[in-house]
Protein backbone atom coordinates (compact mmCIF):
# COMPACT_ATOMS: atom_id res chain seq x y z
CA UNK A 1 0.00 0.00 0.00
CA UNK A 2 1.16 3.53 -0.64
CA UNK A 3 0.13 7.02 0.38
CA UNK A 4 -1.32 9.56 -2.04
CA UNK A 5 1.08 11.31 -4.38
CA UNK A 6 1.90 14.98 -4.03
CA UNK A 7 2.73 17.24 -6.98
CA UNK A 8 6.08 18.13 -5.36
CA UNK A 9 7.12 14.48 -5.78
CA UNK A 10 6.65 14.34 -9.57
CA UNK A 11 9.60 15.22 -11.82
CA UNK A 12 10.13 15.15 -15.59
CA UNK A 13 13.40 14.02 -17.13
CA UNK A 14 14.54 13.68 -20.74
CA UNK A 15 16.45 10.55 -21.73
CA UNK A 16 18.24 9.62 -24.95
CA UNK A 17 21.01 7.23 -23.96
CA UNK A 18 23.89 9.41 -25.19
CA UNK A 19 25.66 9.87 -21.84
CA UNK A 20 27.23 7.04 -19.83
CA UNK A 21 26.79 6.26 -16.15
CA UNK A 22 30.20 7.57 -15.05
CA UNK A 23 29.53 10.97 -16.66
CA UNK A 24 26.07 11.21 -15.06
CA UNK A 25 27.62 10.41 -11.68
CA UNK A 26 30.17 13.20 -12.22
CA UNK A 27 27.38 15.63 -13.17
CA UNK A 28 25.45 14.65 -10.03
CA UNK A 29 28.03 16.42 -7.83
CA UNK A 30 27.58 13.89 -5.03
CA UNK A 31 29.31 14.23 -1.68
CA UNK A 32 29.91 10.50 -2.03
CA UNK A 33 29.27 8.03 -4.86
CA UNK A 34 30.01 4.32 -4.60
CA UNK A 35 32.85 3.34 -6.94
CA UNK A 36 30.69 0.54 -8.37
CA UNK A 37 28.79 3.09 -10.50
CA UNK A 38 30.69 2.42 -13.71
CA UNK A 39 29.73 2.31 -17.37
CA UNK A 40 30.35 -1.44 -17.34
CA UNK A 41 28.07 -2.30 -14.40
CA UNK A 42 25.40 0.28 -15.29
CA UNK A 43 25.29 0.28 -19.09
CA UNK A 44 23.14 2.88 -20.86
CA UNK A 45 22.09 2.16 -24.43
CA UNK A 46 21.31 4.84 -27.02
CA UNK A 47 17.61 5.15 -27.84
CA UNK A 48 15.15 7.69 -29.24
CA UNK A 49 14.65 10.76 -27.06
CA UNK A 50 11.92 10.20 -24.45
CA UNK A 51 10.34 12.35 -21.75
CA UNK A 52 9.76 10.33 -18.62
CA UNK A 53 8.05 11.27 -15.38
CA UNK A 54 9.68 10.12 -12.14
CA UNK A 55 7.26 9.84 -9.23
CA UNK A 56 8.41 9.44 -5.64
CA UNK A 57 6.06 7.04 -3.86
CA UNK A 58 5.66 7.21 -0.11
CA UNK A 59 5.12 3.81 1.48
CA UNK A 60 2.83 3.27 4.45
CA UNK A 61 4.26 -0.14 5.36
CA UNK A 62 7.63 -1.56 6.24
CA UNK A 63 9.24 -4.86 5.41
CA UNK A 64 11.13 -6.61 2.67
CA UNK A 65 8.24 -6.81 0.20
CA UNK A 66 8.83 -6.40 -3.50
CA UNK A 67 9.07 -2.72 -4.33
CA UNK A 68 7.47 -3.49 -7.69
CA UNK A 69 4.03 -4.08 -6.15
CA UNK A 70 3.22 -0.50 -5.02
CA UNK A 71 4.65 0.89 -8.27
CA UNK A 72 2.48 -1.39 -10.42
CA UNK A 73 -0.63 -0.44 -8.42
CA UNK A 74 0.01 3.17 -9.45
CA UNK A 75 0.68 2.26 -13.08
CA UNK A 76 4.39 3.00 -12.71
CA UNK A 77 7.29 1.11 -14.24
CA UNK A 78 10.67 0.38 -12.70
CA UNK A 79 13.18 3.14 -13.44
CA UNK A 80 16.13 2.37 -15.67
CA UNK A 81 19.73 3.00 -14.69
CA UNK A 82 19.59 6.06 -16.93
CA UNK A 83 16.47 7.40 -15.16
CA UNK A 84 18.27 7.11 -11.84
CA UNK A 85 21.40 8.95 -12.96
CA UNK A 86 19.54 11.72 -14.82
CA UNK A 87 17.23 12.30 -11.86
CA UNK A 88 20.20 12.59 -9.48
CA UNK A 89 22.09 14.97 -11.77
CA UNK A 90 19.17 17.23 -12.70
CA UNK A 91 17.50 17.50 -9.28
CA UNK A 92 20.52 18.26 -7.12
CA UNK A 93 18.61 20.88 -5.14
CA UNK A 94 16.12 18.32 -3.81
CA UNK A 95 16.22 17.88 -0.03
CA UNK A 96 14.22 14.86 0.96
CA UNK A 97 14.40 11.47 2.60
CA UNK A 98 16.44 8.78 0.82
CA UNK A 99 15.07 7.61 -2.54
CA UNK A 100 15.38 4.02 -3.71
CA UNK A 101 15.39 3.43 -7.46
CA UNK A 102 14.47 -0.26 -7.83
CA UNK A 103 15.85 -0.55 -11.36
CA UNK A 104 17.06 -3.75 -12.96
CA UNK A 105 19.19 -5.12 -10.16
CA UNK A 106 22.95 -5.21 -10.45
CA UNK A 107 24.65 -8.36 -9.20
CA UNK A 108 27.85 -7.84 -7.18
CA UNK A 109 29.59 -10.27 -4.84
CA UNK A 110 26.66 -12.68 -5.00
CA UNK A 111 23.99 -10.12 -4.02
CA UNK A 112 21.48 -8.05 -6.01
CA UNK A 113 21.50 -4.29 -5.60
CA UNK A 114 19.28 -1.34 -6.47
CA UNK A 115 20.40 2.29 -6.25
CA UNK A 116 19.68 4.72 -3.44
CA UNK A 117 20.13 8.49 -3.53
CA UNK A 118 20.39 10.15 -0.12
CA UNK A 119 19.58 13.83 -0.25
CA UNK A 120 18.68 15.16 3.21
CA UNK A 121 22.01 16.37 4.57
CA UNK A 122 24.52 14.85 2.15
CA UNK A 123 24.12 13.92 -1.49
CA UNK A 124 25.12 10.28 -1.71
CA UNK A 125 24.75 7.73 -4.48
CA UNK A 126 24.76 4.29 -2.88
CA UNK A 127 24.06 0.67 -3.68
CA UNK A 128 21.05 -0.60 -1.72
CA UNK A 129 20.87 -4.33 -1.03
CA UNK A 130 17.70 -5.36 -2.84
CA UNK A 131 16.68 -7.75 -0.06
CA UNK A 132 16.93 -5.09 2.68
CA UNK A 133 13.71 -4.04 4.34
CA UNK A 134 12.29 -0.63 3.53
CA UNK A 135 9.86 1.54 5.44
CA UNK A 136 8.24 4.96 5.36
CA UNK A 137 11.68 6.54 5.87
CA UNK A 138 12.27 6.04 2.11
CA UNK A 139 10.68 7.19 -1.11
CA UNK A 140 10.50 4.63 -3.90
CA UNK A 141 10.94 5.99 -7.43
CA UNK A 142 8.70 4.80 -10.24
CA UNK A 143 8.44 6.05 -13.83
CA UNK A 144 5.71 7.00 -16.27
CA UNK A 145 6.83 6.96 -19.86
CA UNK A 146 5.64 9.90 -21.98
CA UNK A 147 7.41 9.17 -25.27
CA UNK A 148 8.58 6.20 -27.22
CA UNK A 149 11.44 4.30 -25.62
Tab-separated table of C-alpha atoms in Angstrom:
chain	number	residue	atom	x	y	z
A	1	UNK	CA	0.000	0.000	0.000
A	2	UNK	CA	1.165	3.532	-0.639
A	3	UNK	CA	0.134	7.017	0.381
A	4	UNK	CA	-1.322	9.563	-2.042
A	5	UNK	CA	1.076	11.311	-4.381
A	6	UNK	CA	1.897	14.983	-4.026
A	7	UNK	CA	2.734	17.238	-6.984
A	8	UNK	CA	6.077	18.130	-5.363
A	9	UNK	CA	7.124	14.483	-5.782
A	10	UNK	CA	6.646	14.344	-9.566
A	11	UNK	CA	9.596	15.224	-11.821
A	12	UNK	CA	10.132	15.146	-15.586
A	13	UNK	CA	13.404	14.021	-17.132
A	14	UNK	CA	14.535	13.677	-20.741
A	15	UNK	CA	16.455	10.545	-21.728
A	16	UNK	CA	18.239	9.618	-24.953
A	17	UNK	CA	21.010	7.234	-23.956
A	18	UNK	CA	23.889	9.406	-25.190
A	19	UNK	CA	25.662	9.871	-21.835
A	20	UNK	CA	27.229	7.038	-19.833
A	21	UNK	CA	26.794	6.263	-16.153
A	22	UNK	CA	30.198	7.571	-15.046
A	23	UNK	CA	29.529	10.974	-16.660
A	24	UNK	CA	26.074	11.208	-15.064
A	25	UNK	CA	27.623	10.408	-11.683
A	26	UNK	CA	30.169	13.204	-12.220
A	27	UNK	CA	27.384	15.630	-13.169
A	28	UNK	CA	25.453	14.651	-10.033
A	29	UNK	CA	28.027	16.424	-7.828
A	30	UNK	CA	27.575	13.886	-5.034
A	31	UNK	CA	29.314	14.235	-1.679
A	32	UNK	CA	29.906	10.502	-2.030
A	33	UNK	CA	29.271	8.032	-4.857
A	34	UNK	CA	30.008	4.324	-4.597
A	35	UNK	CA	32.851	3.342	-6.937
A	36	UNK	CA	30.695	0.544	-8.374
A	37	UNK	CA	28.788	3.095	-10.496
A	38	UNK	CA	30.685	2.424	-13.707
A	39	UNK	CA	29.730	2.307	-17.372
A	40	UNK	CA	30.355	-1.445	-17.340
A	41	UNK	CA	28.070	-2.304	-14.404
A	42	UNK	CA	25.399	0.280	-15.292
A	43	UNK	CA	25.289	0.279	-19.094
A	44	UNK	CA	23.140	2.875	-20.856
A	45	UNK	CA	22.092	2.163	-24.426
A	46	UNK	CA	21.308	4.844	-27.015
A	47	UNK	CA	17.609	5.146	-27.841
A	48	UNK	CA	15.147	7.695	-29.242
A	49	UNK	CA	14.646	10.760	-27.058
A	50	UNK	CA	11.925	10.203	-24.449
A	51	UNK	CA	10.343	12.346	-21.754
A	52	UNK	CA	9.760	10.335	-18.621
A	53	UNK	CA	8.052	11.272	-15.376
A	54	UNK	CA	9.681	10.119	-12.139
A	55	UNK	CA	7.262	9.841	-9.228
A	56	UNK	CA	8.413	9.437	-5.638
A	57	UNK	CA	6.060	7.042	-3.857
A	58	UNK	CA	5.656	7.211	-0.105
A	59	UNK	CA	5.115	3.813	1.479
A	60	UNK	CA	2.832	3.271	4.449
A	61	UNK	CA	4.262	-0.141	5.363
A	62	UNK	CA	7.627	-1.562	6.244
A	63	UNK	CA	9.236	-4.861	5.407
A	64	UNK	CA	11.126	-6.610	2.669
A	65	UNK	CA	8.245	-6.809	0.201
A	66	UNK	CA	8.829	-6.404	-3.498
A	67	UNK	CA	9.070	-2.721	-4.333
A	68	UNK	CA	7.467	-3.487	-7.694
A	69	UNK	CA	4.029	-4.078	-6.153
A	70	UNK	CA	3.217	-0.502	-5.018
A	71	UNK	CA	4.655	0.885	-8.267
A	72	UNK	CA	2.485	-1.392	-10.420
A	73	UNK	CA	-0.630	-0.437	-8.425
A	74	UNK	CA	0.008	3.168	-9.453
A	75	UNK	CA	0.682	2.255	-13.082
A	76	UNK	CA	4.391	3.002	-12.706
A	77	UNK	CA	7.294	1.108	-14.237
A	78	UNK	CA	10.670	0.380	-12.695
A	79	UNK	CA	13.176	3.138	-13.436
A	80	UNK	CA	16.125	2.371	-15.673
A	81	UNK	CA	19.725	3.000	-14.687
A	82	UNK	CA	19.594	6.064	-16.929
A	83	UNK	CA	16.470	7.399	-15.161
A	84	UNK	CA	18.272	7.111	-11.836
A	85	UNK	CA	21.395	8.952	-12.958
A	86	UNK	CA	19.541	11.720	-14.816
A	87	UNK	CA	17.231	12.297	-11.856
A	88	UNK	CA	20.199	12.587	-9.483
A	89	UNK	CA	22.091	14.970	-11.770
A	90	UNK	CA	19.172	17.228	-12.696
A	91	UNK	CA	17.502	17.503	-9.275
A	92	UNK	CA	20.523	18.261	-7.116
A	93	UNK	CA	18.611	20.878	-5.141
A	94	UNK	CA	16.116	18.323	-3.813
A	95	UNK	CA	16.224	17.884	-0.025
A	96	UNK	CA	14.220	14.857	0.956
A	97	UNK	CA	14.402	11.467	2.603
A	98	UNK	CA	16.445	8.776	0.819
A	99	UNK	CA	15.070	7.614	-2.536
A	100	UNK	CA	15.378	4.024	-3.711
A	101	UNK	CA	15.394	3.432	-7.462
A	102	UNK	CA	14.470	-0.261	-7.827
A	103	UNK	CA	15.845	-0.555	-11.365
A	104	UNK	CA	17.064	-3.751	-12.957
A	105	UNK	CA	19.190	-5.124	-10.161
A	106	UNK	CA	22.950	-5.209	-10.451
A	107	UNK	CA	24.653	-8.357	-9.198
A	108	UNK	CA	27.852	-7.840	-7.182
A	109	UNK	CA	29.589	-10.267	-4.838
A	110	UNK	CA	26.658	-12.682	-5.000
A	111	UNK	CA	23.986	-10.122	-4.024
A	112	UNK	CA	21.485	-8.050	-6.011
A	113	UNK	CA	21.500	-4.286	-5.599
A	114	UNK	CA	19.280	-1.342	-6.474
A	115	UNK	CA	20.401	2.293	-6.253
A	116	UNK	CA	19.675	4.716	-3.442
A	117	UNK	CA	20.130	8.488	-3.532
A	118	UNK	CA	20.389	10.146	-0.118
A	119	UNK	CA	19.579	13.827	-0.249
A	120	UNK	CA	18.683	15.160	3.209
A	121	UNK	CA	22.010	16.366	4.574
A	122	UNK	CA	24.518	14.848	2.154
A	123	UNK	CA	24.119	13.915	-1.493
A	124	UNK	CA	25.122	10.278	-1.709
A	125	UNK	CA	24.749	7.729	-4.483
A	126	UNK	CA	24.756	4.285	-2.882
A	127	UNK	CA	24.062	0.674	-3.684
A	128	UNK	CA	21.052	-0.597	-1.722
A	129	UNK	CA	20.874	-4.327	-1.026
A	130	UNK	CA	17.699	-5.360	-2.838
A	131	UNK	CA	16.680	-7.750	-0.062
A	132	UNK	CA	16.933	-5.090	2.675
A	133	UNK	CA	13.711	-4.044	4.335
A	134	UNK	CA	12.291	-0.629	3.525
A	135	UNK	CA	9.859	1.535	5.441
A	136	UNK	CA	8.237	4.963	5.358
A	137	UNK	CA	11.679	6.538	5.867
A	138	UNK	CA	12.272	6.040	2.107
A	139	UNK	CA	10.676	7.192	-1.107
A	140	UNK	CA	10.499	4.631	-3.896
A	141	UNK	CA	10.939	5.993	-7.435
A	142	UNK	CA	8.702	4.804	-10.244
A	143	UNK	CA	8.440	6.053	-13.826
A	144	UNK	CA	5.708	7.001	-16.274
A	145	UNK	CA	6.826	6.965	-19.861
A	146	UNK	CA	5.638	9.901	-21.976
A	147	UNK	CA	7.408	9.171	-25.273
A	148	UNK	CA	8.583	6.202	-27.219
A	149	UNK	CA	11.441	4.304	-25.618
